[in-house]
Amino acid sequence: MAGRLDGLGTTIFAEMSALAVATGSINLGQGFPDTDGPAEIVEAAVAALRGGANQYPPGPGIPELRAAIARHGRRFHGLDYDPDTEILVTTGATEAIAAAVLGLVEPGDEVIALEPYYDSYVANIAMAGGIRVPITLRTPGFRLDTDALRRAVSDRTRVILLNTPHNPTGTVLNPTELAAVADVAIAHDLVVISDEVYEHLTYDGPHIPISSLPGMRERTVRISSAGKTFSFTGWKIGWAMAPPDLLTAVRTAKQFLTYVSGAPFQPAVAVALGLPDAYFTGLCAQLRDRRDQLADGLAQLGFPVHRPQGTYFLTTDLGPWAAADGVEFCRALPHRAGVVAIPHQVFHDDKAAGRFLVRWAFCKRPEVLAQALDRLRAALG
Ligand SMILES: Cc1ncc(COP(=O)(O)O)c(C=O)c1O
């Protein structure tokens, strides 16, 4: 029997993780840090567990966390959201995105999304019965083609699903690109679902939430999470911020997905969001160094590097290491060099656009990145 999600399961991550284990490879495939976040935040979670935060928390999230999310948005981006009516705590950004798409997209609606896609978008749009309309970020530069965006709108378009900083390309949308998205959204009365989980990981300039642009707050669901900002990707505490009418749609979907999220982690994330500025700038500086370490090392090996402006990931072309495509290259690499990376094709509808591109995660300790580069040098150099 055919299902709506047939063929959408992304098996490459499981395959590559299994290959990493089987070959003893360094896994630069999946995006999680190999160092935990601040010890004091772990202690806050332990205290919450010991203090009895072990039953269902309130559906929208505990009041301290919603207040902390509101303060964080004001402090870093000048955004003003009411914690009682405009903020919802979710099980990671993953659930916030799913709930926003399920709550706001009707069967047959078109959803414009940046391609290559973060993997859950395709499945979420299919779950809602929507139709995805890609805007492809292409080399060189992976910039947003604003003319293509304008052409992509039809009378069935309902949502633009935005992701900046963008996984996997590392593009951070600039003010001109954001203004173009806002113009299109306002002109066609569209909702923007904006995935900003890497909001603190921008290396060459600030992150600008699209909801801070004139006319955008009322039509945007801004989504972020604690995973990348605090290096606790396994805690899965995320949030959506939106005006009450949009947030009600997201909350209704969330209610029937998980009902509530991570009781003992919520107070800990509330503490984390109040960490001093030095924490946030320190994390960003650390990841900028790691980006440069991996980018410089791969460039020395001859890989044409697309240096990202944000996220955990950088992309290279195959250059002199050409294979039939990125999938073939990545399948061989663990055996050949003891390193795992991910081919861009799996994030694309337009397989040709991603055919020779490979994504490498740099959210690892410097000695691990150095070892990965040594292995690549020994095998390829
Ligand atoms: C672009 C993007 N959105 C969402 C997520 C998921 O975030 P969370 O772990 O908070 O569910 C990720 C994680 O890799 C991501 O890269």
mmCIF file of C-alpha atoms and ligand atoms in Angstrom:
data_model
loop_
_atom_site.group_PDB
_atom_site.id
_atom_site.type_symbol
_atom_site.label_atom_id
_atom_site.label_comp_id
_atom_site.label_asym_id
_atom_site.label_seq_id
_atom_site.Cartn_x
_atom_site.Cartn_y
_atom_site.Cartn_z
ATOM 1 C CA MET A 1 0.000 0.000 0.000
ATOM 2 C CA ALA A 2 1.377 3.409 -0.921
ATOM 3 C CA GLY A 3 1.863 6.029 1.771
ATOM 4 C CA ARG A 4 2.361 9.781 1.578
ATOM 5 C CA LEU A 5 5.927 9.439 2.841
ATOM 6 C CA ASP A 6 7.018 6.581 0.581
ATOM 7 C CA GLY A 7 10.588 7.044 -0.548
ATOM 8 C CA LEU A 8 11.240 10.003 1.745
ATOM 9 C CA GLY A 9 13.162 8.220 4.489
ATOM 10 C CA THR A 10 16.681 9.619 4.525
ATOM 11 C CA THR A 11 18.739 6.482 4.831
ATOM 12 C CA ILE A 12 22.097 8.050 4.058
ATOM 13 C CA PHE A 13 22.680 9.214 7.663
ATOM 14 C CA ALA A 14 22.045 5.729 9.037
ATOM 15 C CA GLU A 15 24.196 4.201 6.316
ATOM 16 C CA MET A 16 27.063 6.623 6.905
ATOM 17 C CA SER A 17 26.894 6.312 10.706
ATOM 18 C CA ALA A 18 26.988 2.513 10.383
ATOM 19 C CA LEU A 19 29.941 2.808 7.978
ATOM 20 C CA ALA A 20 31.690 5.143 10.437
ATOM 21 C CA VAL A 21 31.403 2.513 13.176
ATOM 22 C CA ALA A 22 32.330 -0.420 10.909
ATOM 23 C CA THR A 23 35.445 1.324 9.565
ATOM 24 C CA GLY A 24 36.458 3.196 12.746
ATOM 25 C CA SER A 25 36.006 6.468 10.843
ATOM 26 C CA ILE A 26 35.861 10.003 12.185
ATOM 27 C CA ASN A 27 32.245 11.022 11.641
ATOM 28 C CA LEU A 28 32.019 14.469 10.054
ATOM 29 C CA GLY A 29 28.615 13.480 8.701
ATOM 30 C CA GLN A 30 26.139 14.261 11.447
ATOM 31 C CA GLY A 31 25.940 17.683 13.023
ATOM 32 C CA PHE A 32 26.411 17.302 16.730
ATOM 33 C CA PRO A 33 29.259 18.636 18.863
ATOM 34 C CA ASP A 34 31.643 16.209 20.564
ATOM 35 C CA THR A 35 31.821 18.409 23.673
ATOM 36 C CA ASP A 36 28.839 19.058 25.943
ATOM 37 C CA GLY A 37 27.558 22.530 26.761
ATOM 38 C CA PRO A 38 28.183 24.446 30.015
ATOM 39 C CA ALA A 39 28.483 22.307 33.184
ATOM 40 C CA GLU A 40 26.333 24.771 35.155
ATOM 41 C CA ILE A 41 23.464 24.155 32.720
ATOM 42 C CA VAL A 42 23.820 20.377 33.165
ATOM 43 C CA GLU A 43 23.658 21.037 36.930
ATOM 44 C CA ALA A 44 20.478 23.075 36.447
ATOM 45 C CA ALA A 45 18.897 20.079 34.657
ATOM 46 C CA VAL A 46 20.065 17.720 37.428
ATOM 47 C CA ALA A 47 18.596 20.066 40.053
ATOM 48 C CA ALA A 48 15.311 20.132 38.126
ATOM 49 C CA LEU A 49 15.230 16.314 37.999
ATOM 50 C CA ARG A 50 15.954 16.088 41.726
ATOM 51 C CA GLY A 51 13.536 18.903 42.443
ATOM 52 C CA GLY A 52 10.583 17.043 40.947
ATOM 53 C CA ALA A 53 10.268 18.435 37.397
ATOM 54 C CA ASN A 54 9.353 14.952 36.199
ATOM 55 C CA GLN A 55 5.684 15.104 35.253
ATOM 56 C CA TYR A 56 3.916 16.745 32.322
ATOM 57 C CA PRO A 57 4.857 20.420 32.235
ATOM 58 C CA PRO A 58 2.315 22.999 31.004
ATOM 59 C CA GLY A 59 1.438 22.506 27.305
ATOM 60 C CA PRO A 60 2.895 25.812 26.062
ATOM 61 C CA GLY A 61 6.058 25.344 28.164
ATOM 62 C CA ILE A 62 6.904 26.428 31.701
ATOM 63 C CA PRO A 63 6.440 30.169 32.339
ATOM 64 C CA GLU A 64 10.146 30.716 33.287
ATOM 65 C CA LEU A 65 11.296 29.313 29.959
ATOM 66 C CA ARG A 66 8.772 31.265 27.903
ATOM 67 C CA ALA A 67 9.820 34.441 29.744
ATOM 68 C CA ALA A 68 13.505 33.613 29.128
ATOM 69 C CA ILE A 69 12.835 33.044 25.400
ATOM 70 C CA ALA A 70 11.098 36.433 25.221
ATOM 71 C CA ARG A 71 14.028 38.161 27.017
ATOM 72 C CA HIS A 72 16.546 36.436 24.740
ATOM 73 C CA GLY A 73 14.695 37.618 21.608
ATOM 74 C CA ARG A 74 14.648 41.186 22.944
ATOM 75 C CA ARG A 75 18.283 41.121 24.047
ATOM 76 C CA PHE A 76 19.806 39.790 20.821
ATOM 77 C CA HIS A 77 17.386 40.899 18.129
ATOM 78 C CA GLY A 78 15.182 43.642 19.598
ATOM 79 C CA LEU A 79 12.117 41.415 19.136
ATOM 80 C CA ASP A 80 9.086 41.791 21.371
ATOM 81 C CA TYR A 81 6.939 38.682 21.962
ATOM 82 C CA ASP A 82 4.398 38.088 24.723
ATOM 83 C CA PRO A 83 5.464 34.932 26.602
ATOM 84 C CA ASP A 84 1.836 34.069 27.417
ATOM 85 C CA THR A 85 0.290 34.261 23.951
ATOM 86 C CA GLU A 86 3.154 34.328 21.437
ATOM 87 C CA ILE A 87 5.696 31.701 22.562
ATOM 88 C CA LEU A 88 5.413 27.907 22.471
ATOM 89 C CA VAL A 89 8.028 25.440 23.758
ATOM 90 C CA THR A 90 8.463 22.396 21.517
ATOM 91 C CA THR A 91 10.433 19.159 21.282
ATOM 92 C CA GLY A 92 13.348 20.699 19.432
ATOM 93 C CA ALA A 93 13.038 22.946 16.429
ATOM 94 C CA THR A 94 12.141 19.750 14.577
ATOM 95 C CA GLU A 95 8.745 19.627 16.234
ATOM 96 C CA ALA A 96 8.203 23.374 15.912
ATOM 97 C CA ILE A 97 8.777 23.117 12.143
ATOM 98 C CA ALA A 98 6.519 20.060 11.847
ATOM 99 C CA ALA A 99 3.758 21.666 13.926
ATOM 100 C CA ALA A 100 3.985 24.933 11.980
ATOM 101 C CA VAL A 101 3.755 23.143 8.633
ATOM 102 C CA LEU A 102 0.953 20.809 9.800
ATOM 103 C CA GLY A 103 -0.937 23.666 11.420
ATOM 104 C CA LEU A 104 -0.641 26.147 8.569
ATOM 105 C CA VAL A 105 -0.435 24.200 5.286
ATOM 106 C CA GLU A 106 -3.628 22.793 3.744
ATOM 107 C CA PRO A 107 -3.553 19.880 1.274
ATOM 108 C CA GLY A 108 -2.647 21.284 -2.145
ATOM 109 C CA ASP A 109 -0.980 24.436 -0.775
ATOM 110 C CA GLU A 110 2.427 25.244 -2.215
ATOM 111 C CA VAL A 111 5.358 25.753 0.141
ATOM 112 C CA ILE A 112 8.427 27.516 -1.198
ATOM 113 C CA ALA A 113 11.585 26.216 0.492
ATOM 114 C CA LEU A 114 15.302 26.731 0.050
ATOM 115 C CA GLU A 115 16.997 23.776 -1.610
ATOM 116 C CA PRO A 116 19.197 21.946 -0.589
ATOM 117 C CA TYR A 117 16.633 21.265 2.157
ATOM 118 C CA TYR A 118 17.150 20.459 5.801
ATOM 119 C CA ASP A 119 15.895 16.860 5.724
ATOM 120 C CA SER A 120 12.702 17.173 7.765
ATOM 121 C CA TYR A 121 11.154 19.862 5.514
ATOM 122 C CA VAL A 122 10.368 17.533 2.631
ATOM 123 C CA ALA A 123 8.687 15.018 4.938
ATOM 124 C CA ASN A 124 6.752 17.697 6.863
ATOM 125 C CA ILE A 125 5.377 19.262 3.680
ATOM 126 C CA ALA A 126 4.349 15.776 2.476
ATOM 127 C CA MET A 127 2.690 15.005 5.845
ATOM 128 C CA ALA A 128 0.567 18.141 5.446
ATOM 129 C CA GLY A 129 -0.341 17.206 1.853
ATOM 130 C CA GLY A 130 1.458 20.315 0.614
ATOM 131 C CA ILE A 131 3.520 20.702 -2.547
ATOM 132 C CA ARG A 132 7.127 21.791 -2.212
ATOM 133 C CA VAL A 133 8.472 24.395 -4.581
ATOM 134 C CA PRO A 134 12.258 24.638 -4.384
ATOM 135 C CA ILE A 135 14.412 27.727 -4.708
ATOM 136 C CA THR A 136 17.860 26.299 -5.290
ATOM 137 C CA LEU A 137 20.920 27.901 -3.697
ATOM 138 C CA ARG A 138 23.615 27.278 -6.302
ATOM 139 C CA THR A 139 27.377 27.479 -6.466
ATOM 140 C CA PRO A 140 29.267 29.714 -6.586
ATOM 141 C CA GLY A 141 28.207 31.472 -3.430
ATOM 142 C CA PHE A 142 24.908 29.711 -2.651
ATOM 143 C CA ARG A 143 23.117 33.088 -2.725
ATOM 144 C CA LEU A 144 19.324 33.439 -2.892
ATOM 145 C CA ASP A 145 18.108 34.007 -6.459
ATOM 146 C CA THR A 146 15.471 36.614 -5.707
ATOM 147 C CA ASP A 147 14.101 36.547 -9.278
ATOM 148 C CA ALA A 148 13.598 32.787 -8.990
ATOM 149 C CA LEU A 149 11.799 33.412 -5.699
ATOM 150 C CA ARG A 150 9.422 35.895 -7.347
ATOM 151 C CA ARG A 151 8.778 33.491 -10.227
ATOM 152 C CA ALA A 152 8.082 30.611 -7.832
ATOM 153 C CA VAL A 153 4.996 32.238 -6.337
ATOM 154 C CA SER A 154 1.634 31.078 -7.667
ATOM 155 C CA ASP A 155 -1.937 31.581 -6.518
ATOM 156 C CA ARG A 156 -1.561 28.330 -4.530
ATOM 157 C CA THR A 157 1.487 29.476 -2.563
ATOM 158 C CA ARG A 158 0.758 29.674 1.138
ATOM 159 C CA VAL A 159 4.104 29.491 2.969
ATOM 160 C CA ILE A 160 7.776 30.338 2.510
ATOM 161 C CA LEU A 161 9.830 27.955 4.638
ATOM 162 C CA LEU A 162 13.031 29.860 5.263
ATOM 163 C CA ASN A 163 16.242 28.639 6.852
ATOM 164 C CA THR A 164 18.976 31.095 7.770
ATOM 165 C CA PRO A 165 21.753 30.379 8.706
ATOM 166 C CA HIS A 166 21.194 27.624 6.171
ATOM 167 C CA ASN A 167 22.029 23.950 6.582
ATOM 168 C CA PRO A 168 23.780 22.514 4.549
ATOM 169 C CA THR A 169 25.259 25.448 2.577
ATOM 170 C CA GLY A 170 26.158 27.736 5.507
ATOM 171 C CA THR A 171 24.557 30.701 3.734
ATOM 172 C CA VAL A 172 23.411 33.525 6.000
ATOM 173 C CA LEU A 173 20.802 35.582 4.165
ATOM 174 C CA ASN A 174 21.896 39.215 3.864
ATOM 175 C CA PRO A 175 19.646 42.287 4.318
ATOM 176 C CA THR A 176 18.952 42.552 0.573
ATOM 177 C CA GLU A 177 17.886 38.902 0.316
ATOM 178 C CA LEU A 178 15.745 39.143 3.447
ATOM 179 C CA ALA A 179 14.092 42.304 2.121
ATOM 180 C CA ALA A 180 13.259 40.447 -1.119
ATOM 181 C CA VAL A 181 11.679 37.575 0.833
ATOM 182 C CA ALA A 182 9.696 40.085 2.890
ATOM 183 C CA ASP A 183 8.501 41.916 -0.262
ATOM 184 C CA VAL A 184 7.268 38.663 -1.797
ATOM 185 C CA ALA A 185 5.612 37.509 1.441
ATOM 186 C CA ILE A 186 3.819 40.815 1.952
ATOM 187 C CA ALA A 187 2.810 41.239 -1.707
ATOM 188 C CA HIS A 188 1.237 37.748 -1.817
ATOM 189 C CA ASP A 189 0.029 37.610 1.795
ATOM 190 C CA LEU A 190 2.196 34.571 2.647
ATOM 191 C CA VAL A 191 3.247 33.128 5.987
ATOM 192 C CA VAL A 192 6.983 32.706 6.585
ATOM 193 C CA ILE A 193 8.129 29.814 8.740
ATOM 194 C CA SER A 194 11.682 30.787 9.655
ATOM 195 C CA ASP A 195 14.086 28.150 10.965
ATOM 196 C CA GLU A 196 16.870 29.990 12.825
ATOM 197 C CA VAL A 197 18.467 27.240 14.921
ATOM 198 C CA TYR A 198 21.985 28.499 14.080
ATOM 199 C CA GLU A 199 21.125 32.103 15.019
ATOM 200 C CA HIS A 200 24.214 32.419 17.260
ATOM 201 C CA LEU A 201 26.584 30.699 14.835
ATOM 202 C CA THR A 202 27.296 33.369 12.221
ATOM 203 C CA TYR A 203 30.945 34.041 11.488
ATOM 204 C CA ASP A 204 31.078 37.040 9.162
ATOM 205 C CA GLY A 205 28.191 39.233 10.306
ATOM 206 C CA PRO A 206 25.044 39.184 12.394
ATOM 207 C CA HIS A 207 21.987 36.997 11.980
ATOM 208 C CA ILE A 208 18.878 39.017 11.174
ATOM 209 C CA PRO A 209 15.516 37.416 11.991
ATOM 210 C CA ILE A 210 13.089 38.096 9.144
ATOM 211 C CA SER A 211 10.417 38.894 11.738
ATOM 212 C CA SER A 212 12.400 42.060 12.578
ATOM 213 C CA LEU A 213 11.688 43.515 9.092
ATOM 214 C CA PRO A 214 8.745 45.912 8.654
ATOM 215 C CA GLY A 215 5.470 44.089 8.032
ATOM 216 C CA MET A 216 6.930 40.666 8.818
ATOM 217 C CA ARG A 217 6.248 40.074 12.512
ATOM 218 C CA GLU A 218 2.545 39.486 11.869
ATOM 219 C CA ARG A 219 3.189 36.832 9.193
ATOM 220 C CA THR A 220 6.225 34.990 10.599
ATOM 221 C CA VAL A 221 6.643 31.923 12.781
ATOM 222 C CA ARG A 222 10.186 32.285 14.108
ATOM 223 C CA ILE A 223 11.699 28.975 15.220
ATOM 224 C CA SER A 224 14.853 28.252 17.180
ATOM 225 C CA SER A 225 16.159 25.797 19.737
ATOM 226 C CA ALA A 226 18.676 25.168 22.487
ATOM 227 C CA GLY A 227 20.487 22.344 20.685
ATOM 228 C CA LYS A 228 23.083 24.268 18.684
ATOM 229 C CA THR A 229 23.259 27.377 20.862
ATOM 230 C CA PHE A 230 24.148 25.447 24.014
ATOM 231 C CA SER A 231 25.661 22.232 22.568
ATOM 232 C CA PHE A 232 22.892 20.057 23.988
ATOM 233 C CA THR A 233 21.479 18.647 20.761
ATOM 234 C CA GLY A 234 20.052 15.629 22.600
ATOM 235 C CA TRP A 235 17.856 17.673 24.942
ATOM 236 C CA LYS A 236 15.458 18.637 22.148
ATOM 237 C CA ILE A 237 14.083 21.840 23.576
ATOM 238 C CA GLY A 238 12.951 24.242 20.878
ATOM 239 C CA TRP A 239 10.427 27.015 20.463
ATOM 240 C CA ALA A 240 8.155 28.884 18.087
ATOM 241 C CA MET A 241 7.404 32.596 18.370
ATOM 242 C CA ALA A 242 4.511 34.084 16.418
ATOM 243 C CA PRO A 243 1.490 36.367 16.771
ATOM 244 C CA PRO A 244 -1.403 34.651 18.577
ATOM 245 C CA ASP A 245 -3.392 33.618 15.481
ATOM 246 C CA LEU A 246 -0.422 31.828 13.903
ATOM 247 C CA LEU A 247 0.811 30.425 17.195
ATOM 248 C CA THR A 248 -2.603 28.905 17.919
ATOM 249 C CA ALA A 249 -2.311 26.856 14.713
ATOM 250 C CA VAL A 250 1.174 25.671 15.700
ATOM 251 C CA ARG A 251 0.113 24.910 19.278
ATOM 252 C CA THR A 252 -2.880 22.857 18.148
ATOM 253 C CA ALA A 253 -0.662 20.653 15.975
ATOM 254 C CA LYS A 254 1.956 20.342 18.731
ATOM 255 C CA GLN A 255 -0.731 19.261 21.198
ATOM 256 C CA PHE A 256 -1.348 16.138 19.119
ATOM 257 C CA LEU A 257 2.279 15.435 18.258
ATOM 258 C CA THR A 258 3.913 15.336 21.697
ATOM 259 C CA TYR A 259 1.509 17.297 23.936
ATOM 260 C CA VAL A 260 4.385 18.592 26.105
ATOM 261 C CA SER A 261 8.187 18.645 25.983
ATOM 262 C CA GLY A 262 11.187 17.706 28.177
ATOM 263 C CA ALA A 263 10.132 18.773 31.714
ATOM 264 C CA PRO A 264 13.555 18.781 33.454
ATOM 265 C CA PHE A 265 15.343 20.433 30.525
ATOM 266 C CA GLN A 266 13.024 23.411 30.362
ATOM 267 C CA PRO A 267 14.239 25.112 33.585
ATOM 268 C CA ALA A 268 17.843 24.423 32.554
ATOM 269 C CA VAL A 269 17.367 26.046 29.142
ATOM 270 C CA ALA A 270 15.730 29.027 30.878
ATOM 271 C CA VAL A 271 18.984 29.476 32.836
ATOM 272 C CA ALA A 272 21.088 28.966 29.677
ATOM 273 C CA LEU A 273 19.262 31.692 27.751
ATOM 274 C CA GLY A 274 20.331 34.149 30.449
ATOM 275 C CA LEU A 275 24.064 33.352 30.208
ATOM 276 C CA PRO A 276 26.267 36.419 29.751
ATOM 277 C CA ASP A 277 27.141 37.714 26.269
ATOM 278 C CA ALA A 278 30.645 36.241 26.598
ATOM 279 C CA TYR A 279 29.165 32.739 26.426
ATOM 280 C CA PHE A 280 27.461 33.392 23.074
ATOM 281 C CA THR A 281 30.404 35.249 21.508
ATOM 282 C CA GLY A 282 32.810 32.614 22.851
ATOM 283 C CA LEU A 283 30.884 29.744 21.262
ATOM 284 C CA CYS A 284 30.732 31.591 17.961
ATOM 285 C CA ALA A 285 34.481 32.382 18.027
ATOM 286 C CA GLN A 286 35.277 28.756 18.826
ATOM 287 C CA LEU A 287 33.228 27.466 15.902
ATOM 288 C CA ARG A 288 34.653 30.137 13.579
ATOM 289 C CA ASP A 289 38.144 28.802 14.391
ATOM 290 C CA ARG A 290 36.991 25.266 13.669
ATOM 291 C CA ARG A 291 35.400 26.323 10.387
ATOM 292 C CA ASP A 292 38.715 27.894 9.383
ATOM 293 C CA GLN A 293 40.742 24.893 10.523
ATOM 294 C CA LEU A 294 38.698 22.459 8.426
ATOM 295 C CA ALA A 295 38.238 24.840 5.480
ATOM 296 C CA ASP A 296 41.972 25.612 5.274
ATOM 297 C CA GLY A 297 42.917 21.948 5.626
ATOM 298 C CA LEU A 298 40.505 20.794 2.927
ATOM 299 C CA ALA A 299 41.611 23.630 0.637
ATOM 300 C CA GLN A 300 45.261 22.546 1.069
ATOM 301 C CA LEU A 301 44.229 19.074 -0.048
ATOM 302 C CA GLY A 302 42.811 20.569 -3.242
ATOM 303 C CA PHE A 303 39.105 20.563 -2.410
ATOM 304 C CA PRO A 304 37.366 23.709 -3.677
ATOM 305 C CA VAL A 305 35.874 24.994 -0.398
ATOM 306 C CA HIS A 306 32.678 27.036 -0.090
ATOM 307 C CA ARG A 307 33.477 28.780 3.186
ATOM 308 C CA PRO A 308 30.185 29.066 5.120
ATOM 309 C CA GLN A 309 29.028 32.238 6.890
ATOM 310 C CA GLY A 310 27.234 30.203 9.556
ATOM 311 C CA THR A 311 26.136 26.794 10.938
ATOM 312 C CA TYR A 312 28.118 23.655 11.819
ATOM 313 C CA PHE A 313 28.842 22.715 8.182
ATOM 314 C CA LEU A 314 31.010 23.536 5.235
ATOM 315 C CA THR A 315 30.650 22.355 1.661
ATOM 316 C CA THR A 316 33.311 21.438 -0.849
ATOM 317 C CA ASP A 317 33.276 20.457 -4.469
ATOM 318 C CA LEU A 318 35.092 17.235 -5.240
ATOM 319 C CA GLY A 319 37.711 19.016 -7.358
ATOM 320 C CA PRO A 320 40.607 16.688 -8.191
ATOM 321 C CA TRP A 321 38.961 13.931 -6.117
ATOM 322 C CA ALA A 322 36.159 13.590 -8.655
ATOM 323 C CA ALA A 323 34.046 10.467 -8.523
ATOM 324 C CA ALA A 324 30.862 9.618 -10.434
ATOM 325 C CA ASP A 325 29.121 11.793 -7.876
ATOM 326 C CA GLY A 326 29.188 12.802 -4.212
ATOM 327 C CA VAL A 327 27.360 9.647 -3.142
ATOM 328 C CA GLU A 328 30.033 7.420 -4.650
ATOM 329 C CA PHE A 329 32.784 9.602 -3.139
ATOM 330 C CA CYS A 330 31.203 9.552 0.347
ATOM 331 C CA ARG A 331 30.530 5.799 0.259
ATOM 332 C CA ALA A 332 34.196 5.126 -0.574
ATOM 333 C CA LEU A 333 35.738 7.683 1.783
ATOM 334 C CA PRO A 334 35.381 5.741 5.081
ATOM 335 C CA HIS A 335 37.201 2.763 3.539
ATOM 336 C CA ARG A 336 39.763 4.899 1.774
ATOM 337 C CA ALA A 337 40.517 7.501 4.447
ATOM 338 C CA GLY A 338 38.593 6.694 7.647
ATOM 339 C CA VAL A 339 36.453 9.845 7.424
ATOM 340 C CA VAL A 340 32.696 10.228 6.926
ATOM 341 C CA ALA A 341 31.053 13.125 5.069
ATOM 342 C CA ILE A 342 27.591 13.561 3.515
ATOM 343 C CA PRO A 343 26.792 14.051 -0.197
ATOM 344 C CA HIS A 344 24.610 17.102 -0.949
ATOM 345 C CA GLN A 345 22.468 15.126 -3.383
ATOM 346 C CA VAL A 346 20.417 13.750 -0.491
ATOM 347 C CA PHE A 347 19.262 17.304 0.303
ATOM 348 C CA HIS A 348 18.211 18.068 -3.278
ATOM 349 C CA ASP A 349 15.303 17.502 -5.641
ATOM 350 C CA ASP A 350 17.580 18.866 -8.362
ATOM 351 C CA LYS A 351 20.215 16.133 -8.079
ATOM 352 C CA ALA A 352 22.374 17.776 -10.760
ATOM 353 C CA ALA A 353 22.801 20.932 -8.619
ATOM 354 C CA GLY A 354 24.242 18.948 -5.716
ATOM 355 C CA ARG A 355 25.952 16.178 -7.654
ATOM 356 C CA PHE A 356 29.588 16.981 -6.861
ATOM 357 C CA LEU A 357 29.076 18.703 -3.506
ATOM 358 C CA VAL A 358 29.939 17.221 -0.119
ATOM 359 C CA ARG A 359 29.035 18.483 3.374
ATOM 360 C CA TRP A 360 31.562 18.265 6.224
ATOM 361 C CA ALA A 361 30.715 19.029 9.885
ATOM 362 C CA PHE A 362 33.273 21.115 11.786
ATOM 363 C CA CYS A 363 31.522 21.116 15.203
ATOM 364 C CA LYS A 364 34.208 18.781 16.572
ATOM 365 C CA ARG A 365 37.249 19.243 18.836
ATOM 366 C CA PRO A 366 40.293 20.749 17.048
ATOM 367 C CA GLU A 367 42.308 17.563 17.626
ATOM 368 C CA VAL A 368 39.556 15.503 15.984
ATOM 369 C CA LEU A 369 39.477 17.817 12.973
ATOM 370 C CA ALA A 370 43.303 17.652 12.807
ATOM 371 C CA GLN A 371 43.185 13.875 12.877
ATOM 372 C CA ALA A 372 40.533 13.791 10.148
ATOM 373 C CA LEU A 373 42.715 16.061 7.992
ATOM 374 C CA ASP A 374 45.771 13.859 8.671
ATOM 375 C CA ARG A 375 43.825 10.828 7.545
ATOM 376 C CA LEU A 376 42.619 12.570 4.407
ATOM 377 C CA ARG A 377 46.169 13.760 3.659
ATOM 378 C CA ALA A 378 47.540 10.254 4.079
ATOM 379 C CA ALA A 379 44.864 8.722 1.851
ATOM 380 C CA LEU A 380 44.473 11.414 -0.786
ATOM 381 C CA GLY A 381 47.460 13.733 -0.460
HETATM 382 C C1 LIG B 1 18.369 23.704 9.834
HETATM 383 C C2 LIG B 1 17.996 22.863 10.995
HETATM 384 N N1 LIG B 1 16.762 22.968 11.518
HETATM 385 C C3 LIG B 1 16.367 22.226 12.552
HETATM 386 C C4 LIG B 1 17.218 21.328 13.151
HETATM 387 C C5 LIG B 1 16.722 20.487 14.303
HETATM 388 O O1 LIG B 1 16.828 21.170 15.490
HETATM 389 P P1 LIG B 1 16.456 20.436 16.870
HETATM 390 O O2 LIG B 1 17.579 19.499 17.182
HETATM 391 O O3 LIG B 1 16.319 21.554 17.833
HETATM 392 O O4 LIG B 1 15.191 19.702 16.652
HETATM 393 C C6 LIG B 1 18.517 21.179 12.660
HETATM 394 C C7 LIG B 1 19.429 20.184 13.258
HETATM 395 O O5 LIG B 1 20.370 19.718 12.656
HETATM 396 C C8 LIG B 1 18.916 21.966 11.553
HETATM 397 O O6 LIG B 1 20.141 21.851 11.038
#
